[in-house]
Amino acid sequence: MKLIAPFFKASVFAISIGCSFASMANALNVDWQPISSERLIKLPANVMERALEHDFRKSHLATKIKEVDTRLGTTQSDLSMIQQTIKQAEGETKVELRHQFLEQKSSYIDQMEAKQNLKRNELKTRLGIFKGLLFDMQTDRKRAQDPVANEVREKQRAARARMESIVGAVDESLFELASEEQSQYAQEYGSNMKKIKQLQLAIRQHAMHRSQNDGDELLTRESYIRQLLNDTESDLALLNQEDEMLGFMARLVAMDAQALQIELTYGNMDMNYENQEMASTKPVNMVDYFTN
Amino acid sequence: MKTLKNIIGTFILGAILLGNITAQADDLQTLKNLERERSNMIETLLDSKLAVDQRRTRIENKVRRLVDLERMVMRDSRLEGNTHNLVVRAFKNYDLTFLAHASVENDQEVVGHWMHEIGLSNEAILASNRGIR
């Protein structure tokens, strides 16, 4: 009993850790939980991206991005309006407007940063999905190249051909064995097979099927996913570049604010005024007073 | 601590193996049904308590079922490229696995075909000696 107790405690501990990890994973991905790569992998290559996009647009994350976009639009129009007004304003009103302009710029940067974070979340989720898809495809390919599996497949093909060549003779011999007709399985299989052939023909003639298989450049599913992965990576790189841009913008806003504060505190002082006054009283300029 | 690690390791490995086995078991269902039916038919073949007519009737019924099961196995896409030992062995020896179809192909009764495949013939039986191996 003494020996079992620590094992039991350890297993309870392990399960609780596992549960907390699972809940953490859910919490991280609560904004967009995309459809699994197992489901996506079954879709035709051209539908895969649409399905993912459709799934994303329905998500909470997409709604959030849309909301931030709307706010950004408002901020942008406010900025443009204030900028135009500043040009015509004077005195106290101009200072007030400049202050508002700075505030709007600062809020633009905050909103943009929030959007960038959401967008990064979206792109990273997409990356994860595409990497998962590629991994699944590569695993399938490796499995298809497995020599043992290939050997089995070859034997199955040979066995199927051998059985198909004898099916008629077996049915005849069964008919001789008993007066009964074919078994229920054989009857239903036969009628289903006819229907399946009709369906297969309809699939081959379907426009969707042709659009998947035609095309100037026939992309394999794997290269298509790799292309999507590259596109997402480049979007993420652009996002990082935009981040850098936002950093510079924030720095400029801070400097503008500092300049405005200094201007309001000390006014527009002419720093050369004192120097000019002092320059006129220098001994060299006073010499005339003393020589006459 | 070392024992605890070993036990936890074994537990995890066991869970993974169990998951794999359960997943594979579903894929092999048709083949398992065929194997069950085949062994049942062989039992009937070897049952010395049955009269000749009785045995013939029973085997005829079983052959009909066996034909369906053999076709089900052959058409089962889950077995395609499956490297499970049961699948590999089944397709390695067509004549013993697909008894009903192979017997018609060889123009033999199922009983005779099975005996021939496992190497039992009148000559072999008559030539055999009783003794310690």
Short mmCIF file of C-alpha atoms in Angstrom, two decimals:
data_model
loop_
_atom_site.label_atom_id
_atom_site.label_comp_id
_atom_site.label_asym_id
_atom_site.label_seq_id
_atom_site.Cartn_x
_atom_site.Cartn_y
_atom_site.Cartn_z
CA MET A 1 0.00 0.00 0.00
CA LYS A 2 2.87 2.30 0.93
CA LEU A 3 4.44 1.60 -2.44
CA ILE A 4 1.24 2.32 -4.38
CA ALA A 5 0.50 5.68 -2.71
CA PRO A 6 3.42 7.61 -4.29
CA PHE A 7 2.63 6.15 -7.74
CA PHE A 8 -0.98 7.16 -7.37
CA LYS A 9 0.05 10.67 -6.31
CA ALA A 10 2.45 10.87 -9.24
CA SER A 11 -0.20 9.84 -11.75
CA VAL A 12 -2.72 12.35 -10.29
CA PHE A 13 -0.01 15.03 -10.52
CA ALA A 14 0.77 14.06 -14.13
CA ILE A 15 -2.91 14.16 -15.11
CA SER A 16 -3.42 17.56 -13.47
CA ILE A 17 -0.33 18.92 -15.27
CA GLY A 18 -1.64 17.50 -18.55
CA CYS A 19 -5.05 19.15 -17.97
CA SER A 20 -3.49 22.50 -17.14
CA PHE A 21 -1.35 22.33 -20.31
CA ALA A 22 -4.43 21.51 -22.36
CA SER A 23 -6.36 24.43 -20.86
CA MET A 24 -3.36 26.71 -21.45
CA ALA A 25 -3.23 25.65 -25.08
CA ASN A 26 -6.94 26.36 -25.42
CA ALA A 27 -6.56 29.76 -23.77
CA LEU A 28 -3.76 30.72 -26.17
CA ASN A 29 -5.80 29.81 -29.17
CA VAL A 30 -9.17 30.98 -27.94
CA ASP A 31 -9.56 33.68 -30.62
CA TRP A 32 -9.29 31.37 -33.59
CA GLN A 33 -9.36 27.61 -33.44
CA PRO A 34 -8.99 26.64 -37.07
CA ILE A 35 -10.30 23.46 -38.62
CA SER A 36 -7.87 20.61 -38.14
CA SER A 37 -5.27 19.79 -40.74
CA GLU A 38 -6.73 16.25 -40.91
CA ARG A 39 -9.96 17.74 -42.27
CA LEU A 40 -8.20 20.25 -44.51
CA ILE A 41 -5.91 17.67 -46.07
CA LYS A 42 -8.93 15.89 -47.54
CA LEU A 43 -10.04 19.01 -49.43
CA PRO A 44 -8.92 19.80 -52.98
CA ALA A 45 -5.95 22.17 -53.09
CA ASN A 46 -7.91 25.15 -54.43
CA VAL A 47 -10.67 24.76 -51.84
CA MET A 48 -8.27 24.34 -48.91
CA GLU A 49 -7.33 28.03 -48.75
CA ARG A 50 -10.94 29.15 -49.13
CA ALA A 51 -12.05 26.81 -46.35
CA LEU A 52 -9.39 28.21 -44.02
CA GLU A 53 -10.31 31.79 -44.94
CA HIS A 54 -13.98 31.05 -44.38
CA ASP A 55 -13.18 29.54 -41.00
CA PHE A 56 -11.09 32.58 -40.07
CA ARG A 57 -13.77 35.09 -41.08
CA LYS A 58 -16.23 33.38 -38.76
CA SER A 59 -13.77 33.61 -35.84
CA HIS A 60 -13.68 36.01 -32.90
CA LEU A 61 -10.21 37.10 -34.00
CA ALA A 62 -11.49 38.30 -37.39
CA THR A 63 -14.27 40.28 -35.66
CA LYS A 64 -11.69 41.92 -33.41
CA ILE A 65 -9.47 42.86 -36.37
CA LYS A 66 -12.51 44.32 -38.15
CA GLU A 67 -13.37 46.41 -35.09
CA VAL A 68 -9.83 47.79 -34.84
CA ASP A 69 -9.89 48.52 -38.57
CA THR A 70 -13.07 50.57 -38.17
CA ARG A 71 -11.50 52.53 -35.28
CA LEU A 72 -8.35 53.09 -37.36
CA GLY A 73 -10.45 54.46 -40.21
CA THR A 74 -12.09 56.96 -37.86
CA THR A 75 -8.73 58.00 -36.41
CA GLN A 76 -7.28 58.49 -39.87
CA SER A 77 -10.14 60.78 -40.97
CA ASP A 78 -9.85 62.71 -37.65
CA LEU A 79 -6.11 63.17 -38.23
CA SER A 80 -6.64 64.48 -41.73
CA MET A 81 -9.38 66.85 -40.54
CA ILE A 82 -7.29 68.23 -37.67
CA GLN A 83 -4.28 68.65 -39.94
CA GLN A 84 -6.35 70.76 -42.34
CA THR A 85 -7.80 72.86 -39.49
CA ILE A 86 -4.40 73.52 -37.93
CA LYS A 87 -3.28 75.32 -41.10
CA GLN A 88 -6.06 77.89 -40.72
CA ALA A 89 -6.04 78.22 -36.91
CA GLU A 90 -4.04 80.70 -34.84
CA GLY A 91 -3.09 81.37 -31.23
CA GLU A 92 -4.65 79.32 -28.44
CA THR A 93 -6.87 77.34 -30.84
CA LYS A 94 -3.83 76.29 -32.86
CA VAL A 95 -2.06 75.07 -29.72
CA GLU A 96 -5.19 73.15 -28.70
CA LEU A 97 -5.48 71.61 -32.16
CA ARG A 98 -1.81 70.65 -32.19
CA HIS A 99 -2.36 68.94 -28.88
CA GLN A 100 -5.36 67.06 -30.27
CA PHE A 101 -3.34 66.13 -33.36
CA LEU A 102 -0.65 64.62 -31.16
CA GLU A 103 -3.23 62.71 -29.14
CA GLN A 104 -4.80 61.32 -32.31
CA LYS A 105 -1.39 60.28 -33.63
CA SER A 106 -0.65 58.52 -30.36
CA SER A 107 -4.01 56.73 -30.39
CA TYR A 108 -3.40 55.72 -34.05
CA ILE A 109 -0.13 54.09 -32.97
CA ASP A 110 -1.86 52.28 -30.08
CA GLN A 111 -4.64 51.00 -32.32
CA MET A 112 -2.20 49.99 -35.02
CA GLU A 113 -0.11 48.11 -32.47
CA ALA A 114 -3.22 46.27 -31.26
CA LYS A 115 -4.06 45.38 -34.86
CA GLN A 116 -0.51 44.20 -35.52
CA ASN A 117 -0.72 41.88 -32.50
CA LEU A 118 -4.02 40.43 -33.69
CA LYS A 119 -2.69 40.07 -37.21
CA ARG A 120 0.45 38.36 -35.91
CA ASN A 121 -1.74 35.94 -33.98
CA GLU A 122 -3.68 35.19 -37.16
CA LEU A 123 -0.56 34.69 -39.29
CA LYS A 124 1.10 32.47 -36.69
CA THR A 125 -2.02 30.31 -36.53
CA ARG A 126 -2.03 30.06 -40.32
CA LEU A 127 1.67 29.13 -40.27
CA GLY A 128 0.95 26.41 -37.73
CA ILE A 129 -1.83 25.00 -39.90
CA PHE A 130 0.27 25.01 -43.08
CA LYS A 131 3.23 23.44 -41.30
CA GLY A 132 0.89 20.78 -39.89
CA LEU A 133 -0.50 20.11 -43.36
CA LEU A 134 2.98 19.79 -44.85
CA PHE A 135 4.02 17.46 -42.04
CA ASP A 136 0.94 15.26 -42.58
CA MET A 137 1.59 15.16 -46.33
CA GLN A 138 5.24 14.26 -45.84
CA THR A 139 4.28 11.52 -43.38
CA ASP A 140 1.77 10.15 -45.91
CA ARG A 141 4.42 10.26 -48.64
CA LYS A 142 6.94 8.44 -46.45
CA ARG A 143 4.30 5.85 -45.64
CA ALA A 144 3.55 5.45 -49.35
CA GLN A 145 7.26 4.88 -50.00
CA ASP A 146 7.59 2.25 -47.26
CA PRO A 147 8.97 -0.89 -49.00
CA VAL A 148 6.95 -3.30 -46.83
CA ALA A 149 3.71 -1.40 -47.54
CA ASN A 150 4.56 -1.33 -51.23
CA GLU A 151 5.15 -5.05 -51.24
CA VAL A 152 1.80 -5.63 -49.52
CA ARG A 153 0.10 -3.30 -52.00
CA GLU A 154 1.65 -5.19 -54.90
CA LYS A 155 0.44 -8.52 -53.50
CA GLN A 156 -3.02 -7.10 -52.93
CA ARG A 157 -3.16 -5.88 -56.52
CA ALA A 158 -2.13 -9.31 -57.79
CA ALA A 159 -4.62 -11.04 -55.48
CA ARG A 160 -7.43 -8.75 -56.61
CA ALA A 161 -6.69 -9.44 -60.26
CA ARG A 162 -6.57 -13.16 -59.55
CA MET A 163 -9.88 -13.08 -57.68
CA GLU A 164 -11.64 -10.96 -60.30
CA SER A 165 -10.69 -13.45 -62.99
CA ILE A 166 -12.43 -16.24 -61.09
CA VAL A 167 -15.50 -14.43 -59.69
CA GLY A 168 -17.80 -15.69 -62.47
CA ALA A 169 -16.72 -19.31 -62.04
CA VAL A 170 -17.15 -19.08 -58.24
CA ASP A 171 -20.68 -17.69 -58.63
CA GLU A 172 -21.55 -20.52 -61.00
CA SER A 173 -20.21 -23.12 -58.59
CA LEU A 174 -22.24 -21.54 -55.77
CA PHE A 175 -25.34 -21.72 -57.93
CA GLU A 176 -24.70 -25.44 -58.39
CA LEU A 177 -24.22 -25.90 -54.65
CA ALA A 178 -27.68 -24.70 -53.66
CA SER A 179 -30.88 -23.57 -55.33
CA GLU A 180 -30.67 -20.27 -53.47
CA GLU A 181 -29.95 -17.11 -55.36
CA GLN A 182 -26.99 -14.85 -54.58
CA SER A 183 -26.41 -13.77 -50.99
CA GLN A 184 -27.77 -10.44 -49.80
CA TYR A 185 -24.23 -8.99 -49.75
CA ALA A 186 -23.55 -10.11 -53.32
CA GLN A 187 -26.88 -8.74 -54.59
CA GLU A 188 -26.56 -5.39 -52.87
CA TYR A 189 -22.89 -5.07 -53.78
CA GLY A 190 -23.74 -5.63 -57.44
CA SER A 191 -26.50 -3.00 -57.54
CA ASN A 192 -24.42 -0.53 -55.49
CA MET A 193 -21.49 -1.04 -57.83
CA LYS A 194 -23.61 0.02 -60.82
CA LYS A 195 -24.64 3.19 -58.98
CA ILE A 196 -21.02 3.87 -57.93
CA LYS A 197 -19.92 3.67 -61.56
CA GLN A 198 -22.62 6.21 -62.50
CA LEU A 199 -21.44 8.50 -59.69
CA GLN A 200 -17.79 8.14 -60.73
CA LEU A 201 -18.74 9.10 -64.27
CA ALA A 202 -20.63 12.14 -62.97
CA ILE A 203 -17.60 13.14 -60.88
CA ARG A 204 -15.30 12.89 -63.89
CA GLN A 205 -17.67 15.09 -65.89
CA HIS A 206 -18.20 17.63 -63.09
CA ALA A 207 -16.87 21.16 -63.69
CA MET A 208 -15.21 21.22 -60.24
CA HIS A 209 -13.25 18.08 -61.04
CA ARG A 210 -12.06 19.54 -64.34
CA SER A 211 -11.04 22.82 -62.71
CA GLN A 212 -8.98 20.90 -60.17
CA ASN A 213 -7.16 18.90 -62.75
CA ASP A 214 -6.87 21.33 -65.62
CA GLY A 215 -4.90 24.54 -65.46
CA ASP A 216 -1.79 25.89 -67.13
CA GLU A 217 0.43 25.00 -64.24
CA LEU A 218 -0.50 21.86 -62.40
CA LEU A 219 0.57 22.41 -58.83
CA THR A 220 0.98 19.47 -56.55
CA ARG A 221 -0.83 19.78 -53.25
CA GLU A 222 2.45 19.90 -51.39
CA SER A 223 3.91 22.72 -53.46
CA TYR A 224 0.62 24.59 -53.18
CA ILE A 225 0.77 24.40 -49.37
CA ARG A 226 4.44 25.40 -49.47
CA GLN A 227 3.45 28.43 -51.53
CA LEU A 228 0.76 29.37 -48.99
CA LEU A 229 3.33 28.93 -46.21
CA ASN A 230 5.78 31.24 -48.01
CA ASP A 231 3.05 33.84 -48.54
CA THR A 232 2.20 33.77 -44.85
CA GLU A 233 5.88 34.02 -43.89
CA SER A 234 6.27 37.06 -46.12
CA ASP A 235 3.14 38.66 -44.60
CA LEU A 236 4.69 38.12 -41.18
CA ALA A 237 7.96 39.69 -42.33
CA LEU A 238 6.03 42.72 -43.65
CA LEU A 239 4.25 42.94 -40.33
CA ASN A 240 7.62 43.09 -38.56
CA GLN A 241 8.70 45.86 -40.93
CA GLU A 242 5.50 47.78 -40.20
CA ASP A 243 6.25 47.34 -36.50
CA GLU A 244 9.57 49.06 -37.05
CA MET A 245 7.74 51.87 -38.87
CA LEU A 246 5.34 52.23 -35.95
CA GLY A 247 8.32 52.46 -33.60
CA PHE A 248 9.71 55.40 -35.58
CA MET A 249 6.27 57.04 -35.65
CA ALA A 250 5.99 56.69 -31.86
CA ARG A 251 9.40 58.28 -31.44
CA LEU A 252 8.39 61.21 -33.64
CA VAL A 253 5.15 61.69 -31.69
CA ALA A 254 7.14 61.70 -28.44
CA MET A 255 9.56 64.30 -29.84
CA ASP A 256 6.66 66.44 -31.15
CA ALA A 257 5.02 66.29 -27.73
CA GLN A 258 8.25 67.30 -26.04
CA ALA A 259 8.68 70.19 -28.46
CA LEU A 260 5.12 71.35 -27.85
CA GLN A 261 5.62 71.17 -24.10
CA ILE A 262 8.83 73.23 -24.28
CA GLU A 263 7.15 75.72 -26.56
CA LEU A 264 4.21 76.10 -24.17
CA THR A 265 6.48 76.47 -21.15
CA TYR A 266 9.09 78.83 -22.53
CA GLY A 267 7.25 80.36 -25.47
CA ASN A 268 8.91 81.26 -28.79
CA MET A 269 11.98 82.87 -27.30
CA ASP A 270 14.53 84.42 -29.68
CA MET A 271 17.75 82.95 -28.37
CA ASN A 272 19.89 85.38 -30.41
CA TYR A 273 18.22 88.46 -28.90
CA GLU A 274 20.50 88.63 -25.86
CA ASN A 275 23.54 87.96 -27.97
CA GLN A 276 22.75 90.83 -30.34
CA GLU A 277 22.28 93.15 -27.39
CA MET A 278 25.47 91.92 -25.84
CA ALA A 279 27.31 92.16 -29.16
CA SER A 280 26.44 95.84 -29.49
CA THR A 281 27.91 96.57 -26.04
CA LYS A 282 31.19 94.78 -26.69
CA PRO A 283 34.32 96.94 -26.15
CA VAL A 284 35.10 96.87 -29.85
CA ASN A 285 31.83 98.63 -30.59
CA MET A 286 32.32 101.10 -27.73
CA VAL A 287 35.72 102.34 -28.84
CA ASP A 288 34.20 105.29 -30.74
CA TYR A 289 32.66 106.63 -27.54
CA PHE A 290 36.06 106.78 -25.91
CA THR A 291 38.23 108.15 -28.73
CA ASN A 292 36.13 111.29 -29.42
CA MET B 1 12.70 7.54 -8.03
CA LYS B 2 14.17 5.33 -10.74
CA THR B 3 11.40 2.77 -10.26
CA LEU B 4 8.80 5.52 -10.44
CA LYS B 5 10.29 6.77 -13.72
CA ASN B 6 10.27 3.24 -15.14
CA ILE B 7 6.66 2.70 -14.16
CA ILE B 8 5.53 6.04 -15.60
CA GLY B 9 7.49 5.30 -18.79
CA THR B 10 5.89 1.88 -19.12
CA PHE B 11 2.46 3.38 -18.44
CA ILE B 12 2.86 6.00 -21.20
CA LEU B 13 4.25 3.44 -23.67
CA GLY B 14 1.39 1.10 -22.85
CA ALA B 15 -1.18 3.85 -23.43
CA ILE B 16 0.35 4.71 -26.82
CA LEU B 17 0.50 1.07 -27.88
CA LEU B 18 -3.08 0.49 -26.75
CA GLY B 19 -4.23 3.48 -28.81
CA ASN B 20 -2.43 2.14 -31.89
CA ILE B 21 -3.76 -1.36 -31.42
CA THR B 22 -7.36 -0.10 -31.02
CA ALA B 23 -7.07 2.01 -34.19
CA GLN B 24 -5.63 -0.91 -36.16
CA ALA B 25 -8.17 -3.37 -34.82
CA ASP B 26 -10.99 -1.50 -36.58
CA ASP B 27 -9.08 -1.56 -39.86
CA LEU B 28 -8.58 -5.31 -39.68
CA GLN B 29 -12.19 -6.17 -38.90
CA THR B 30 -13.06 -7.75 -42.28
CA LEU B 31 -9.89 -9.82 -42.31
CA LYS B 32 -10.53 -11.01 -38.77
CA ASN B 33 -14.07 -12.02 -39.73
CA LEU B 34 -12.68 -14.01 -42.64
CA GLU B 35 -10.08 -15.72 -40.42
CA ARG B 36 -12.79 -16.60 -37.90
CA GLU B 37 -15.05 -18.08 -40.57
CA ARG B 38 -12.16 -19.96 -42.15
CA SER B 39 -11.05 -21.51 -38.87
CA ASN B 40 -14.66 -22.44 -38.14
CA MET B 41 -14.91 -24.18 -41.50
CA ILE B 42 -11.67 -26.09 -40.89
CA GLU B 43 -13.02 -27.16 -37.52
CA THR B 44 -16.08 -28.54 -39.30
CA LEU B 45 -13.80 -30.31 -41.81
CA LEU B 46 -11.92 -32.02 -39.03
CA ASP B 47 -14.92 -32.79 -36.82
CA SER B 48 -14.99 -36.57 -36.64
CA LYS B 49 -18.37 -36.61 -34.92
CA LEU B 50 -20.17 -35.35 -38.01
CA ALA B 51 -21.67 -37.70 -40.60
CA VAL B 52 -20.54 -37.24 -44.22
CA ASP B 53 -23.83 -35.66 -45.38
CA GLN B 54 -24.01 -33.46 -42.34
CA ARG B 55 -20.47 -32.22 -42.95
CA ARG B 56 -21.16 -31.57 -46.64
CA THR B 57 -24.28 -29.49 -45.88
CA ARG B 58 -22.50 -27.45 -43.23
CA ILE B 59 -19.50 -26.81 -45.44
CA GLU B 60 -21.71 -25.74 -48.36
CA ASN B 61 -23.34 -23.10 -46.15
CA LYS B 62 -19.98 -21.95 -44.87
CA VAL B 63 -18.46 -21.72 -48.35
CA ARG B 64 -21.21 -19.32 -49.41
CA ARG B 65 -20.41 -17.07 -46.45
CA LEU B 66 -16.69 -17.50 -47.04
CA VAL B 67 -17.04 -16.27 -50.63
CA ASP B 68 -18.70 -13.06 -49.43
CA LEU B 69 -16.11 -12.51 -46.71
CA GLU B 70 -13.23 -13.11 -49.12
CA ARG B 71 -14.65 -10.50 -51.47
CA MET B 72 -15.18 -8.09 -48.59
CA VAL B 73 -11.51 -8.42 -47.61
CA MET B 74 -10.40 -7.91 -51.18
CA ARG B 75 -12.54 -4.77 -51.55
CA ASP B 76 -11.61 -3.31 -48.15
CA SER B 77 -9.62 -0.14 -48.82
CA ARG B 78 -8.49 0.04 -45.15
CA LEU B 79 -6.26 -2.96 -45.80
CA GLU B 80 -4.56 -1.25 -48.74
CA GLY B 81 -0.82 -1.11 -47.94
CA ASN B 82 -1.48 -2.06 -44.30
CA THR B 83 1.70 -3.57 -42.87
CA HIS B 84 0.07 -5.36 -39.96
CA ASN B 85 1.38 -8.89 -39.59
CA LEU B 86 -2.09 -10.34 -40.16
CA VAL B 87 -2.49 -8.52 -43.49
CA VAL B 88 1.03 -9.34 -44.68
CA ARG B 89 0.53 -13.02 -43.89
CA ALA B 90 -2.95 -13.15 -45.43
CA PHE B 91 -1.81 -11.81 -48.80
CA LYS B 92 1.44 -13.75 -48.76
CA ASN B 93 -0.50 -16.96 -49.12
CA TYR B 94 -3.49 -16.36 -51.37
CA ASP B 95 -4.34 -20.05 -51.70
CA LEU B 96 -4.81 -20.55 -47.98
CA THR B 97 -6.44 -17.20 -47.18
CA PHE B 98 -8.95 -17.10 -50.01
CA LEU B 99 -9.86 -20.77 -49.83
CA ALA B 100 -13.22 -20.57 -51.62
CA HIS B 101 -11.94 -18.69 -54.66
CA ALA B 102 -8.64 -20.56 -54.88
CA SER B 103 -10.38 -23.96 -54.70
CA VAL B 104 -12.61 -23.09 -57.70
CA GLU B 105 -9.54 -21.82 -59.55
CA ASN B 106 -7.75 -25.11 -58.93
CA ASP B 107 -10.92 -27.04 -59.78
CA GLN B 108 -11.02 -28.73 -56.39
CA GLU B 109 -13.37 -29.07 -53.44
CA VAL B 110 -12.55 -26.65 -50.60
CA VAL B 111 -11.55 -29.57 -48.36
CA GLY B 112 -9.23 -31.09 -50.92
CA HIS B 113 -7.73 -27.74 -51.75
CA TRP B 114 -7.03 -26.91 -48.12
CA MET B 115 -5.42 -30.32 -47.51
CA HIS B 116 -3.31 -29.96 -50.62
CA GLU B 117 -2.14 -26.51 -49.54
CA ILE B 118 -1.06 -27.64 -46.09
CA GLY B 119 0.70 -30.65 -47.64
CA LEU B 120 -1.69 -33.43 -46.69
CA SER B 121 -2.20 -36.08 -49.38
CA ASN B 122 -3.20 -39.76 -49.31
CA GLU B 123 0.36 -40.70 -50.25
CA ALA B 124 1.84 -38.53 -47.54
CA ILE B 125 -0.49 -39.95 -44.93
CA LEU B 126 0.16 -43.54 -46.03
CA ALA B 127 3.89 -42.95 -46.13
CA SER B 128 3.95 -41.55 -42.63
CA ASN B 129 5.32 -43.57 -39.69
CA ARG B 130 4.25 -43.46 -36.10
CA GLY B 131 7.15 -42.73 -33.79
CA ILE B 132 9.02 -40.28 -31.69
CA ARG B 133 10.24 -37.27 -33.60
#
